[in-house]
XYZ file of C-alpha atoms in Angstrom:
318
model
C 0.024 0.077 0.156
C 1.486 3.493 -1.060
C 2.012 6.175 1.415
C -0.490 8.414 -0.440
C -3.297 5.681 0.053
C -2.487 5.309 3.712
C -2.748 9.241 4.142
C -6.067 9.128 2.368
C -7.205 6.248 4.523
C -6.448 8.060 7.624
C -8.402 11.258 6.338
C -11.292 9.095 5.460
C -11.473 7.580 8.775
C -11.429 11.223 10.443
C -13.697 12.564 8.020
C -16.279 9.726 8.821
C -16.308 10.195 12.528
C -16.850 14.039 11.971
C -20.106 12.993 10.203
C -21.209 11.857 13.754
C -19.104 14.008 16.016
C -19.423 17.766 15.574
C -16.375 19.788 16.675
C -14.443 16.722 18.079
C -11.545 16.510 15.533
C -8.888 16.704 18.182
C -10.517 13.725 20.088
C -10.885 11.798 16.958
C -7.435 12.208 16.061
C -6.166 11.151 19.498
C -8.330 8.119 19.539
C -6.827 7.112 16.088
C -3.361 7.688 17.594
C -4.123 5.096 20.346
C -5.799 2.745 17.953
C -2.738 3.033 15.398
C -0.206 2.562 18.098
C -2.110 -0.594 19.495
C -2.666 1.352 22.787
C -6.055 2.097 24.836
C -7.828 5.236 25.949
C -9.207 6.403 29.151
C -11.944 8.884 28.730
C -12.910 10.932 31.570
C -15.721 13.074 31.234
C -19.314 13.886 32.373
C -22.261 12.030 30.925
C -23.815 13.040 27.645
C -21.103 14.558 25.722
C -20.645 11.781 23.314
C -18.179 9.273 24.623
C -20.133 6.207 23.435
C -20.931 7.909 20.077
C -17.180 8.346 19.351
C -16.251 4.827 19.963
C -19.103 3.550 17.801
C -18.200 6.044 15.164
C -14.543 4.936 15.025
C -15.502 1.134 14.998
C -17.939 1.602 12.141
C -15.400 3.803 10.327
C -12.971 0.905 10.034
C -15.327 -1.976 9.870
C -14.596 -3.602 13.233
C -16.605 -5.540 15.611
C -17.911 -3.228 18.307
C -18.719 -4.409 21.918
C -20.030 -2.336 24.853
C -19.661 -3.392 28.300
C -21.711 -1.608 30.932
C -19.657 -1.873 34.227
C -21.902 -2.395 37.270
C -21.047 -3.293 40.937
C -22.367 -6.658 40.285
C -20.443 -7.512 37.114
C -18.377 -10.733 37.229
C -15.309 -11.304 35.508
C -16.963 -14.119 33.351
C -19.464 -11.541 32.294
C -16.497 -9.683 30.499
C -14.299 -12.713 29.299
C -16.752 -15.405 28.783
C -17.501 -18.825 30.410
C -17.140 -22.559 29.767
C -20.541 -24.180 29.953
C -21.107 -28.015 29.947
C -22.954 -29.450 27.223
C -24.439 -32.749 28.219
C -25.143 -33.841 24.673
C -21.645 -33.481 23.672
C -20.331 -34.365 27.142
C -17.801 -31.633 27.111
C -17.348 -27.948 28.065
C -18.049 -25.402 25.517
C -16.538 -21.846 25.583
C -19.009 -19.268 25.052
C -16.954 -15.894 24.372
C -17.825 -12.690 26.412
C -18.128 -9.226 24.955
C -14.186 -8.730 25.206
C -13.930 -10.912 22.120
C -14.260 -7.936 19.751
C -12.117 -5.518 18.003
C -13.141 -2.247 19.456
C -14.581 -2.241 23.018
C -16.259 0.403 25.000
C -15.969 -0.298 28.767
C -18.346 2.073 30.049
C -18.007 3.397 33.563
C -14.962 1.229 34.266
C -14.632 2.424 37.958
C -18.087 1.203 38.907
C -17.131 -2.330 38.994
C -14.939 -4.485 41.424
C -11.368 -4.574 41.019
C -11.425 -8.227 40.064
C -13.664 -7.385 37.167
C -11.478 -4.423 36.219
C -8.521 -7.003 36.110
C -10.158 -9.312 33.819
C -10.485 -6.485 31.108
C -7.130 -5.194 31.830
C -5.350 -8.575 31.200
C -6.848 -8.375 27.890
C -5.482 -5.045 27.548
C -2.013 -5.877 28.347
C -1.575 -9.449 27.270
C -3.951 -9.506 24.175
C -5.387 -12.622 25.693
C -7.754 -13.775 28.412
C -7.606 -16.910 30.548
C -10.641 -18.810 31.194
C -10.663 -22.207 33.421
C -6.879 -22.422 32.724
C -7.220 -22.012 28.821
C -5.621 -18.994 27.262
C -7.762 -17.337 24.493
C -6.017 -15.089 21.984
C -7.748 -11.956 21.350
C -8.251 -10.801 17.499
C -6.407 -7.953 16.373
C -6.930 -5.141 16.248
C -7.861 -4.871 19.867
C -8.677 -1.513 21.201
C -10.372 -0.388 24.452
C -11.757 2.950 25.224
C -12.756 3.076 28.796
C -14.940 5.761 30.340
C -15.415 7.047 33.876
C -17.478 9.899 35.397
C -15.289 12.444 37.308
C -18.030 13.838 39.276
C -19.802 10.858 40.954
C -17.578 8.830 43.368
C -20.127 7.088 45.346
C -20.055 3.510 44.976
C -17.081 3.431 42.473
C -13.635 1.717 42.713
C -10.924 3.831 41.551
C -8.466 2.332 38.950
C -4.974 1.886 40.986
C -1.974 3.568 39.476
C -0.536 0.337 38.027
C -3.793 -0.219 36.094
C -4.088 3.313 35.034
C -0.433 2.816 33.596
C -1.994 0.307 30.994
C -3.859 3.286 29.240
C -1.883 4.950 26.495
C -3.944 8.092 26.597
C -6.194 9.802 29.094
C -8.224 12.773 27.761
C -11.622 14.564 28.025
C -14.320 15.188 25.406
C -15.577 18.477 26.777
C -18.588 20.611 26.149
C -19.272 21.490 22.432
C -19.374 25.139 21.488
C -22.678 26.971 20.979
C -22.744 26.410 17.148
C -21.546 23.043 17.433
C -24.504 22.027 20.032
C -26.799 23.600 17.410
C -25.625 21.295 14.676
C -26.128 18.271 17.204
C -29.669 19.422 17.725
C -30.181 19.674 13.913
C -28.697 16.307 13.401
C -30.843 14.726 16.259
C -34.101 15.920 14.276
C -33.233 13.462 11.648
C -32.039 9.754 11.477
C -29.104 9.768 13.809
C -26.011 9.755 11.474
C -24.362 6.922 13.503
C -27.003 4.424 12.011
C -26.109 5.376 8.298
C -22.398 5.401 8.760
C -20.312 2.919 6.393
C -16.917 1.677 6.710
C -14.330 3.605 4.782
C -11.520 1.300 5.418
C -11.228 -2.276 6.047
C -9.583 -4.112 9.113
C -6.815 -5.385 6.628
C -6.155 -1.685 5.774
C -6.168 -0.829 9.435
C -3.604 -3.656 10.257
C -1.305 -2.227 7.464
C -1.615 1.222 8.995
C -0.630 -0.059 12.437
C 2.243 -1.878 10.865
C 3.552 1.341 9.204
C 3.444 3.102 12.389
C 6.561 1.201 13.627
C 8.668 2.331 10.555
C 8.000 6.072 11.626
C 11.832 7.223 12.355
C 12.562 8.365 15.856
C 15.955 10.235 16.177
C 18.138 9.500 19.188
C 17.925 13.162 20.466
C 14.161 12.733 20.222
C 14.321 9.514 22.427
C 16.615 11.424 24.788
C 14.166 14.251 24.958
C 11.557 11.690 25.976
C 13.605 10.177 28.603
C 14.405 13.612 30.018
C 10.817 14.590 30.415
C 10.101 11.304 32.128
C 13.113 11.705 34.507
C 11.909 15.281 35.417
C 8.483 13.662 36.637
C 10.540 11.528 38.914
C 12.426 14.195 40.664
C 9.554 17.117 40.624
C 8.929 18.711 44.037
C 5.195 18.178 43.583
C 5.437 14.325 42.375
C 5.307 11.443 44.836
C 5.800 8.817 42.037
C 6.857 9.773 38.518
C 6.397 8.201 35.129
C 7.716 4.529 34.477
C 9.575 3.707 31.549
C 6.347 2.250 30.000
C 5.291 5.933 30.137
C 8.286 6.768 27.900
C 7.659 3.746 25.410
C 4.031 5.007 25.347
C 4.984 8.552 24.372
C 7.375 7.171 21.960
C 4.555 5.024 20.171
C 1.924 7.751 20.459
C 4.261 10.223 18.897
C 5.161 7.930 15.911
C 1.287 7.482 15.401
C 0.551 11.165 15.625
C 3.388 12.060 13.114
C 2.023 9.475 10.716
C -1.447 11.044 10.801
C 0.298 14.357 10.252
C 1.713 12.792 6.983
C 5.281 12.544 8.249
C 7.668 9.614 8.520
C 9.772 11.106 11.244
C 8.785 12.276 14.821
C 9.270 16.158 15.860
C 9.975 17.388 19.374
C 6.607 19.383 18.769
C 4.918 15.884 18.757
C 6.348 15.078 22.202
C 5.327 18.488 23.583
C 1.755 18.148 22.199
C 1.135 14.448 23.424
C 2.911 14.443 26.891
C 0.155 15.747 29.095
C -2.062 13.046 27.430
C 0.242 10.145 27.685
C 1.994 10.966 31.129
C -0.619 12.856 33.329
C -2.236 9.630 34.710
C 1.265 7.992 35.214
C 2.287 10.194 37.872
C 1.233 10.504 41.709
C 1.008 13.900 43.008
C 2.100 14.812 46.619
C -0.919 15.651 49.079
C 0.427 19.229 49.499
C 0.251 19.783 45.443
C -3.425 18.209 45.645
C -4.368 20.562 48.440
C -3.071 23.614 46.410
C -5.188 22.584 43.527
C -2.399 21.659 41.170
C -3.092 19.043 38.407
C -1.068 16.446 36.883
C -1.620 18.038 33.470
C -0.213 21.232 34.808
C 3.079 19.723 36.099
C 3.588 17.703 32.790
C 3.135 20.849 30.793
C 5.546 22.964 33.154
C 8.098 20.055 32.825
C 7.740 20.115 29.132
C 8.285 23.710 28.982
C 11.537 23.620 31.031
C 13.255 20.532 29.298
C 15.716 21.701 26.636
C 14.302 20.826 23.133
C 16.497 19.177 20.808
C 17.540 21.397 17.885
C 19.791 18.953 15.945
C 18.382 18.662 12.494
C 16.651 15.249 11.988
C 18.317 13.146 9.116
C 16.991 9.797 8.292
């Protein structure tokens, strides 16, 4: 597949999502970054801003199998992964797959279920497989999870531990639409919902080809050092109790490769790192209690660190 065709496919996906999601180009791009980098997204925002619609639009655009899991306190791990049921006629156990056996998974309100059930999903995210009754089942690729959680209501929730938050490549928010964007939403709601008429614009095979090409995006050594310097600064910052892990550095590099590719480049720039760092690293650090009391956010700290770390100025030569 030529580069021109791949660039056209990326634009087709984003344009298709925009048929459903008004004014959410940035969120669509970041979601596609995570999908192409074979990562996952944690979407934290209030109800009703279009989180579910974003995932459905992305799944339909690439012709992927979409599964939605509504997490509740009584949800069991087997409700996510599947279960083996004894068939007396065949005199054997038969595996019935759960909703995790899909390409694009919406884990709705993931913080409302028990840690044991959360772990069942997170095993699939990390290992691309699930284990049921001692048997490992591989998940079909591409496998992409977008988990949501409500940042307002905490009663009856089970916050994700830091080690599990680290499994998400990006953490972001949808945000409320502008006035003219919300007017367009109302106009579309009068007719048939656009999501019902959305058709695939690329195939799963073409998506896998895009994921493969991401790995060939060039990352110069000075850029890698820039990433490491940013991560190291999070570990020694006066307001940070626990800094970003090496997994965060790897995630930032992979996300930058995907973002550069979406921008039509085959190499990563420092600008890519600066743009993506708050989305990749903010949920991977733990603030000291004093900083939380002062109202300092993790995103602010990452932005300050990025502003202070010297930017590589060496010309990139492949």
